[in-house]
Amino acid sequence: MKTKASKYGLGLDFGTNSVRALLVELRTGRETATAVHPFRTGREGIILDRSDPNLARQNPADYLSGTIACVRAALAKARKADKSFNPARVVGIGIDTTGSTPLPVDRQGVPLAFRKEFKRNPNAQAWLWKDHTGHAEAARITELAARTHPEYLAKCGGTYSSEWFFSKILHCLNKDPRVFEAAWSWVECCDYIPGVLTGTGRPETLKRGCCAAGHKAMFNDGWGGLPSKGFLSELDPKLGELRDRLYDKTYTADVPAGALTAEWAGKLGLMAGTPVAVGAFDAHLGAVGAGVAPGTLVKIIGTSTCDITIWPADLALADVPGLCGIVDGSVLPGYFGLEAGQSAVGDIFNWFVNLIAPGGKKEGSHEALSRKAARLKPGQSGLLALDWNNGNRTILVDQRLTGLLLGQTLHTTPEEIYRALVEATAFGALTIINRFEEYGVKVDRLVNCGGIAEKNPFLMQLYADVLGREMTIARSSQTCALGAAVAGAVAAGPERGGFAGFVEGQAAVCGIKPKIYRPDSGRHKVYLEIYRLYRRLHDAFGTKSWTGNLHKTMKDLLALRDVQRSEAAR
Amino acid sequence: MKTKASKYGLGLDFGTNSVRALLVELRTGRETATAVHPFRTGREGIILDRSDPNLARQNPADYLSGTIACVRAALAKARKADKSFNPARVVGIGIDTTGSTPLPVDRQGVPLAFRKEFKRNPNAQAWLWKDHTGHAEAARITELAARTHPEYLAKCGGTYSSEWFFSKILHCLNKDPRVFEAAWSWVECCDYIPGVLTGTGRPETLKRGCCAAGHKAMFNDGWGGLPSKGFLSELDPKLGELRDRLYDKTYTADVPAGALTAEWAGKLGLMAGTPVAVGAFDAHLGAVGAGVAPGTLVKIIGTSTCDITIWPADLALADVPGLCGIVDGSVLPGYFGLEAGQSAVGDIFNWFVNLIAPGGKKEGSHEALSRKAARLKPGQSGLLALDWNNGNRTILVDQRLTGLLLGQTLHTTPEEIYRALVEATAFGALTIINRFEEYGVKVDRLVNCGGIAEKNPFLMQLYADVLGREMTIARSSQTCALGAAVAGAVAAGPERGGFAGFVEGQAAVCGIKPKIYRPDSGRHKVYLEIYRLYRRLHDAFGTKSWTGNLHKTMKDLLALRDVQRSEAAR
């Protein structure tokens, strides 16, 4: 019996430092080949400014050269792995990127960064998600929306972030009007790439994804798309004028943005005409690749985290304060995508290991610190930290917050601090889950993905103990690219050998790993005590409404420490 | 013309890790010879307990062997430096020690630690000043005194510390009744040593110093000496019984405790019959050696600090809340000795350098970190720390407090943290000076001494900038031993070639170094802004009465950081 020839989806995953291509065999979910290409400009692909720690940009030229390099490398690997592999069997391409990462473009959709005059101007580049230069503008937008259009904020957690679309554009207008004036429009990275590949990049023809629009640009069909011209004009008349050159319609990721042009087919070594799906953010397509469903929260744990779940669009749902967004169709068509997240998780551990570098290279590696930290009992160090080294995305939605470490004595060790930092991120994760459930979004199941979930059993067990829940791990190590590949295959549709829809696609390719981390009830109990103190600090430093006294905080930690030490000594 | 033969004072300074002998030529103040001998037992002379970070003890045998070794070494050096030197010209011996460092003794005044059965029992050793095992007992004493005898607390800052005499004895009674029962009495280290050298060590004959008694044991002639038997009995009937075996009279350090015995004269190589002054604490005799006077605050900056000034005993003086003590004659006869201090200063920097060891050995040395930290502007890091890694001695008098670091981002460097730790100790120092002045004790002049004051220009300049005052440094590097030598010479009196009194002695031997650190008004202004935030955290975590909100703390620091960075970039 002749088996039907394998079909493939191609996922392109644009990260903070690199771009990845993943070829997935659609029937089996087998990941046939993958390749990564680092971005070349700046420090690990990020353009920085020594005098402004808030600035983080990317060179859009890196996106294009990186795409060519990694797709070609993945195709070569696929050919090597399977002699019968043929690029013609790649039925669809899907794209996910970081975000909000908008870039200024001209009337043709070409980035201003490609012009000679702007080549070295960071304001003409892509404004990377973690750029916080627009924090003053974010505060203005929040203030104006709270006063005149509270509905705009209700879907994005009550605060408009400095990481988002209009904060960045308005900051550009204030800081570098020459760039702003030269820009015909601004496009999110996740819309820019499909536009380039399909030749639909002109602002008039570009299909914008509902994911970026809804989560970062206050787009909602309920109020006619983007924020009103009057609202934007009050921020700045020129921002109001820009609205006409943005967009009034958005698309889910099952819709084709267009078909691969002959030029790009040549560059990549693929077939012209291959459908390319509308782009979405990495976390959202990552959730798809991890098997997101109602009641399932997908945690992508990496340098930062994104926590994603979905809710049927036809069921009532309260506005959950502090969430990054509640957007119809942003993850799967027919569902609200609910996004939360922590601004830094792995980045905090990396900061401690790489910048503070305790005990030198050998003693202070992630591995050595994790190994020693794993031997400690909850509360034994007397330390408590806040996980705000990069601000707080959920539930406070405030980038102007910073880290805190409390409880140091003259005997505090690096592994104790390392553990306290991991615990702080776990407490942050618990705060998010609690917030979901307080507003009726029950979390029955956690599926984790991302480098840390895969490689750090110490953290995973600690999270299970703090959260009091089982921690499972998505089977794929590349859930973002996998979700993007699924989107490409859904956009291609069954007639081309793709999927009829996301449910079919997820059933074919998603799963979890055998190893499951289960909570220890004794440790969970201690952690709930410590969490009470975490929450006190969280509210004291993070909310305007808190009043109280912190006099007992250090004493409570010391009392707990003394109990846990004497138990450990037994 | 024949010059009068030189006379010498010998100062013995018992520190945390070692004992020092200093020979001073009395007419010129020249420090003829000095020698140090480290204590051998435990870790750098301190007996620790892995399961209890509060425990810190010393082996009293180390005091005796160390005394012999360092006195003999100093005499040998003096002979080498000056062929005409003769031990017979040593007219008096003075002693200073750490404190409160009490040890249990038998009826003959011999430490229980010397008995075979107690040799390895840490509770039978000397309870070093930084032992905090008695924190629960300290809380009980404070509570009972506040309720029944508030006057006891009024002279020691409103809170009885876990570092002090009765907290330690009561903890021994609770924890190890066998040792408590075996002890006939308890003596402070500064009383024990003169007792040994002069053969007056039996509790009935021992002359106790007013310094230790007044500052650590609530001794005050105003209420009949030690706390009443009723008070101590309410804590524990056995503590009440012990009172009868303690003391009811104390002495200033100008009084001879006795004369050197023939046995000890032989051991040390000195003349039998040499007067030995009543002992006092290192900080108090250090203040004498630094030139303390009314209006002059002496800061001894080392692993911790002691801040000492004096006030004429015949002038009205309010009880200054939070001071470690206000004791008649504890520094100079005829003056109240006022003692404040920070529980850890150098110890915090040592913790960061030795235990956290940022960036490895070379990058993370005190020298390298100071050099880099000195290049930063105030506020530029956005960091703020509390200097409570070893609790807070003044003004909160609370050992159950811990360190705090706030403002970390993903870019925070070790030198930024190092600077924040130094700044935190400077803010702690400012809090103490402010407290003195709020209660009418004007501080006109600062004289600093201790290792850090001499060796760390970065810290000294930073302190000048934070305090807005000139920082001068005592001429002698051994002010404690120098003050002890002066006390020995005063106890000897002019007829033996010593001094008629402390004023004469200080005039002969005290002075300051030419280098004076002067405040920069611009930096001082920024520091006053940051101090406002320090004080908010200090009160929020350190006092029961504070209520408020900390929501602006991180934001204020970030705003200041952004201003200072853009200035630094210019």
Short mmCIF file of C-alpha atoms in Angstrom, two decimals, chain B residues 7-322:
data_model
loop_
_atom_site.label_atom_id
_atom_site.label_comp_id
_atom_site.label_asym_id
_atom_site.label_seq_id
_atom_site.Cartn_x
_atom_site.Cartn_y
_atom_site.Cartn_z
CA LYS B 7 57.68 56.66 80.55
CA TYR B 8 55.27 54.33 78.80
CA GLY B 9 51.65 53.28 79.03
CA LEU B 10 50.56 49.82 77.89
CA GLY B 11 47.15 49.44 76.28
CA LEU B 12 45.58 46.02 75.75
CA ASP B 13 42.76 45.95 73.22
CA PHE B 14 40.66 42.75 73.05
CA GLY B 15 38.82 42.64 69.74
CA THR B 16 36.53 40.21 67.97
CA ASN B 17 39.29 38.19 66.35
CA SER B 18 42.49 39.10 68.18
CA VAL B 19 44.15 40.99 71.01
CA ARG B 20 46.57 43.89 70.54
CA ALA B 21 49.21 45.36 72.81
CA LEU B 22 50.36 48.96 72.31
CA LEU B 23 53.24 50.71 74.08
CA VAL B 24 52.92 54.50 74.07
CA GLU B 25 55.58 56.99 75.04
CA LEU B 26 53.53 59.25 77.31
CA ARG B 27 55.25 62.60 76.82
CA THR B 28 55.18 62.56 73.03
CA GLY B 29 52.33 60.19 72.28
CA ARG B 30 54.71 58.22 70.09
CA GLU B 31 53.49 54.65 69.57
CA THR B 32 56.71 52.82 70.26
CA ALA B 33 55.62 49.26 69.57
CA THR B 34 52.50 47.24 68.92
CA ALA B 35 51.75 43.56 68.40
CA VAL B 36 48.64 41.55 67.61
CA HIS B 37 47.85 37.95 68.44
CA PRO B 38 44.89 36.18 66.80
CA PHE B 39 42.47 34.13 68.86
CA ARG B 40 42.87 30.47 67.97
CA THR B 41 39.52 28.86 68.70
CA GLY B 42 36.72 28.57 66.14
CA ARG B 43 36.54 30.57 62.96
CA GLU B 44 38.87 33.55 63.26
CA GLY B 45 38.50 33.32 67.02
CA ILE B 46 34.72 32.95 67.06
CA ILE B 47 32.91 29.77 68.04
CA LEU B 48 29.94 29.36 65.69
CA ASP B 49 27.03 26.93 65.40
CA ARG B 50 25.93 25.88 61.93
CA SER B 51 22.35 25.35 63.00
CA ASP B 52 22.06 28.69 64.79
CA PRO B 53 23.33 31.78 63.01
CA ASN B 54 22.70 33.85 66.15
CA LEU B 55 25.42 32.11 68.14
CA ALA B 56 28.90 33.66 68.56
CA ARG B 57 31.19 32.77 71.44
CA GLN B 58 34.87 33.11 72.39
CA ASN B 59 37.18 30.83 74.29
CA PRO B 60 38.49 32.79 77.35
CA ALA B 61 41.71 30.75 77.24
CA ASP B 62 42.45 32.63 74.01
CA TYR B 63 42.38 35.91 75.96
CA LEU B 64 45.13 34.76 78.32
CA SER B 65 47.44 33.10 75.81
CA GLY B 66 46.88 36.03 73.44
CA THR B 67 47.78 38.56 76.14
CA ILE B 68 51.07 36.86 76.91
CA ALA B 69 51.98 36.50 73.24
CA CYS B 70 51.20 40.06 72.18
CA VAL B 71 52.65 41.81 75.24
CA ARG B 72 55.90 39.87 74.92
CA ALA B 73 56.02 40.61 71.19
CA ALA B 74 55.40 44.32 71.76
CA LEU B 75 58.11 44.51 74.43
CA ALA B 76 60.56 42.77 72.11
CA LYS B 77 59.75 45.23 69.33
CA ALA B 78 60.14 48.19 71.69
CA ARG B 79 63.56 46.93 72.77
CA LYS B 80 64.55 46.53 69.15
CA ALA B 81 63.33 50.00 68.21
CA ASP B 82 64.94 51.71 71.18
CA LYS B 83 67.89 50.07 72.93
CA SER B 84 67.26 52.22 76.02
CA PHE B 85 63.70 50.87 76.38
CA ASN B 86 63.11 49.14 79.68
CA PRO B 87 59.93 47.35 80.80
CA ALA B 88 60.32 49.06 84.18
CA ARG B 89 59.34 52.31 82.45
CA VAL B 90 55.85 50.93 81.71
CA VAL B 91 53.99 52.83 84.43
CA GLY B 92 50.45 51.58 83.93
CA ILE B 93 48.29 49.15 82.00
CA GLY B 94 44.82 49.84 80.60
CA ILE B 95 42.37 47.37 79.13
CA ASP B 96 39.55 47.62 76.64
CA THR B 97 37.46 44.78 75.24
CA THR B 98 34.43 44.11 73.13
CA GLY B 99 31.10 44.05 74.95
CA SER B 100 28.73 43.06 76.15
CA THR B 101 30.82 39.88 76.28
CA PRO B 102 29.98 38.21 79.59
CA LEU B 103 31.35 34.90 80.77
CA PRO B 104 30.18 32.55 83.53
CA VAL B 105 32.74 32.13 86.34
CA ASP B 106 33.02 30.12 89.52
CA ARG B 107 33.34 31.45 93.05
CA GLN B 108 37.06 32.13 92.48
CA GLY B 109 36.33 34.07 89.31
CA VAL B 110 37.67 31.28 87.11
CA PRO B 111 35.75 30.78 83.85
CA LEU B 112 33.60 27.65 83.74
CA ALA B 113 35.07 27.14 80.30
CA PHE B 114 38.30 26.03 81.97
CA ARG B 115 36.59 23.04 83.58
CA LYS B 116 36.92 19.77 81.74
CA GLU B 117 33.16 19.14 81.77
CA PHE B 118 32.41 22.48 80.08
CA LYS B 119 35.43 22.77 77.83
CA ARG B 120 33.47 22.04 74.67
CA ASN B 121 30.19 23.59 75.75
CA PRO B 122 29.68 26.90 73.93
CA ASN B 123 27.36 28.13 76.69
CA ALA B 124 30.25 28.02 79.18
CA GLN B 125 32.46 30.23 77.01
CA ALA B 126 32.43 34.02 76.65
CA TRP B 127 29.24 35.19 74.98
CA LEU B 128 30.64 37.50 72.32
CA TRP B 129 29.01 40.89 71.77
CA LYS B 130 27.47 39.80 68.48
CA ASP B 131 25.79 36.70 69.88
CA HIS B 132 22.04 37.17 69.40
CA THR B 133 20.77 33.88 70.81
CA GLY B 134 19.02 35.81 73.57
CA HIS B 135 16.64 37.71 71.30
CA ALA B 136 13.51 36.22 72.84
CA GLU B 137 14.86 36.99 76.32
CA ALA B 138 15.69 40.54 75.25
CA ALA B 139 12.10 40.98 74.15
CA ARG B 140 10.87 39.71 77.53
CA ILE B 141 13.19 42.01 79.45
CA THR B 142 12.11 44.96 77.34
CA GLU B 143 8.45 44.11 77.78
CA LEU B 144 8.75 43.72 81.56
CA ALA B 145 10.83 46.87 81.98
CA ALA B 146 8.49 48.91 79.78
CA ARG B 147 5.61 47.80 82.00
CA THR B 148 7.19 47.99 85.45
CA HIS B 149 10.44 49.98 85.26
CA PRO B 150 10.51 52.26 82.22
CA GLU B 151 13.43 54.14 83.80
CA TYR B 152 15.65 51.12 83.16
CA LEU B 153 15.06 51.48 79.44
CA ALA B 154 15.25 55.25 79.29
CA LYS B 155 19.03 55.18 79.65
CA CYS B 156 19.54 52.45 77.07
CA GLY B 157 17.47 53.60 74.17
CA GLY B 158 14.06 52.21 75.06
CA THR B 159 14.84 48.62 74.13
CA TYR B 160 17.00 46.08 75.87
CA SER B 161 19.18 44.39 73.26
CA SER B 162 19.81 40.71 72.65
CA GLU B 163 23.50 41.65 72.61
CA TRP B 164 23.45 42.60 76.28
CA PHE B 165 24.35 41.07 79.65
CA PHE B 166 21.01 39.93 81.05
CA SER B 167 19.61 38.70 77.71
CA LYS B 168 22.56 36.39 77.43
CA ILE B 169 22.48 35.19 81.04
CA LEU B 170 18.72 34.61 80.92
CA HIS B 171 19.09 32.72 77.66
CA CYS B 172 21.74 30.52 79.28
CA LEU B 173 19.38 29.88 82.17
CA ASN B 174 16.63 28.86 79.74
CA LYS B 175 18.76 26.96 77.31
CA ASP B 176 21.45 25.31 79.43
CA PRO B 177 20.52 25.37 83.13
CA ARG B 178 23.51 23.16 83.96
CA VAL B 179 25.89 25.93 82.98
CA PHE B 180 23.77 28.56 84.71
CA GLU B 181 23.68 26.55 87.94
CA ALA B 182 27.43 25.97 87.86
CA ALA B 183 28.13 29.70 87.48
CA TRP B 184 28.67 31.57 90.73
CA SER B 185 28.68 34.87 88.90
CA TRP B 186 29.02 36.39 85.44
CA VAL B 187 31.69 38.91 84.51
CA GLU B 188 32.19 41.10 81.49
CA CYS B 189 35.35 40.41 79.54
CA CYS B 190 36.57 43.97 80.28
CA ASP B 191 36.32 43.24 84.02
CA TYR B 192 37.64 39.71 83.77
CA ILE B 193 41.04 40.66 82.30
CA PRO B 194 42.05 43.26 84.95
CA GLY B 195 40.84 40.78 87.58
CA VAL B 196 43.18 38.11 86.23
CA LEU B 197 46.18 40.42 85.88
CA THR B 198 45.80 41.88 89.37
CA GLY B 199 44.63 38.76 91.20
CA THR B 200 41.38 40.51 92.15
CA GLY B 201 39.21 38.25 89.99
CA ARG B 202 37.05 36.78 92.79
CA PRO B 203 33.58 38.27 92.36
CA GLU B 204 33.76 39.80 95.86
CA THR B 205 36.98 41.70 95.15
CA LEU B 206 36.58 42.44 91.44
CA LYS B 207 36.21 46.14 90.56
CA ARG B 208 33.56 46.28 87.83
CA GLY B 209 33.75 49.07 85.28
CA CYS B 210 30.87 51.54 85.10
CA CYS B 211 31.05 51.43 81.31
CA ALA B 212 29.88 47.82 80.86
CA ALA B 213 27.57 47.99 83.86
CA GLY B 214 25.83 51.16 82.76
CA HIS B 215 25.60 50.49 79.06
CA LYS B 216 24.73 46.80 79.08
CA ALA B 217 23.39 45.82 82.53
CA MET B 218 21.01 48.73 83.31
CA PHE B 219 23.25 49.73 86.24
CA ASN B 220 22.54 53.19 87.57
CA ASP B 221 23.22 54.62 91.02
CA GLY B 222 19.96 56.53 90.62
CA TRP B 223 17.97 53.35 91.25
CA GLY B 224 20.45 51.55 93.44
CA GLY B 225 22.72 49.91 90.92
CA LEU B 226 21.56 46.88 88.96
CA PRO B 227 17.85 46.28 88.26
CA SER B 228 16.01 45.34 91.44
CA LYS B 229 15.88 41.80 92.72
CA GLY B 230 12.13 41.86 92.26
CA PHE B 231 12.49 42.77 88.63
CA LEU B 232 15.07 40.08 87.91
CA SER B 233 13.08 37.51 89.91
CA GLU B 234 10.02 38.18 87.82
CA LEU B 235 12.07 37.26 84.77
CA ASP B 236 13.19 34.15 86.62
CA PRO B 237 13.60 33.56 90.36
CA LYS B 238 17.09 32.22 89.70
CA LEU B 239 18.08 35.43 87.98
CA GLY B 240 16.91 37.29 91.08
CA GLU B 241 19.13 35.06 93.20
CA LEU B 242 22.08 35.70 90.90
CA ARG B 243 21.80 39.44 91.56
CA ASP B 244 23.27 38.92 95.05
CA ARG B 245 26.36 37.42 93.44
CA LEU B 246 26.85 40.22 90.94
CA TYR B 247 27.86 43.73 92.15
CA ASP B 248 26.54 46.97 93.59
CA LYS B 249 29.39 49.36 92.90
CA THR B 250 31.21 50.36 89.72
CA TYR B 251 34.33 52.34 88.82
CA THR B 252 35.58 54.68 86.13
CA ALA B 253 38.64 53.77 84.09
CA ASP B 254 40.92 56.22 85.90
CA VAL B 255 40.73 54.01 88.99
CA PRO B 256 43.26 51.19 89.43
CA ALA B 257 41.64 47.75 89.51
CA GLY B 258 44.76 46.61 91.33
CA ALA B 259 48.42 45.95 90.73
CA LEU B 260 50.01 43.42 88.39
CA THR B 261 50.67 40.17 90.27
CA ALA B 262 54.14 38.68 90.38
CA GLU B 263 52.86 35.69 88.46
CA TRP B 264 51.52 37.78 85.60
CA ALA B 265 54.49 40.14 85.72
CA GLY B 266 56.60 37.10 85.03
CA LYS B 267 54.40 35.85 82.24
CA LEU B 268 54.35 39.22 80.52
CA GLY B 269 57.87 40.44 81.24
CA LEU B 270 56.68 43.52 83.18
CA MET B 271 57.17 44.77 86.75
CA ALA B 272 55.03 43.34 89.51
CA GLY B 273 52.98 46.05 91.14
CA THR B 274 52.34 48.01 87.94
CA PRO B 275 48.88 49.62 88.26
CA VAL B 276 46.18 48.14 86.03
CA ALA B 277 43.20 50.41 85.32
CA VAL B 278 39.57 49.32 85.61
CA GLY B 279 38.51 48.02 82.19
CA ALA B 280 36.11 49.57 79.73
CA PHE B 281 34.75 48.84 76.28
CA ASP B 282 36.87 49.30 73.18
CA ALA B 283 34.66 52.00 71.72
CA HIS B 284 34.72 54.07 74.89
CA LEU B 285 38.47 54.01 75.36
CA GLY B 286 38.77 54.35 71.58
CA ALA B 287 36.84 57.59 71.86
CA VAL B 288 39.30 58.74 74.50
CA GLY B 289 42.20 57.88 72.19
CA ALA B 290 40.51 59.75 69.33
CA GLY B 291 40.12 62.91 71.40
CA VAL B 292 36.47 62.83 72.41
CA ALA B 293 35.17 66.04 74.01
CA PRO B 294 31.80 67.75 74.38
CA GLY B 295 30.54 68.51 70.82
CA THR B 296 32.92 65.98 69.28
CA LEU B 297 31.43 62.73 68.03
CA VAL B 298 33.92 59.94 67.62
CA LYS B 299 32.95 57.33 65.05
CA ILE B 300 34.81 54.06 65.22
CA ILE B 301 34.16 52.56 61.81
CA GLY B 302 35.04 48.91 61.51
CA THR B 303 33.04 45.72 61.10
CA SER B 304 30.38 47.60 63.07
CA THR B 305 30.49 51.20 64.31
CA CYS B 306 30.38 52.81 67.67
CA ASP B 307 29.50 56.48 67.86
CA ILE B 308 30.55 58.09 71.11
CA THR B 309 30.27 61.55 72.52
CA ILE B 310 30.18 63.02 76.01
CA TRP B 311 28.09 65.56 77.89
CA PRO B 312 28.95 67.32 81.15
CA ALA B 313 27.38 65.36 84.00
CA ASP B 314 26.24 68.57 85.70
CA LEU B 315 24.26 69.86 82.68
CA ALA B 316 20.66 68.81 82.00
CA LEU B 317 20.30 66.11 79.33
CA ALA B 318 17.13 64.49 78.03
CA ASP B 319 16.97 60.73 77.65
CA VAL B 320 17.74 60.26 73.96
CA PRO B 321 15.52 57.45 72.66
CA GLY B 322 17.29 54.72 70.74
#
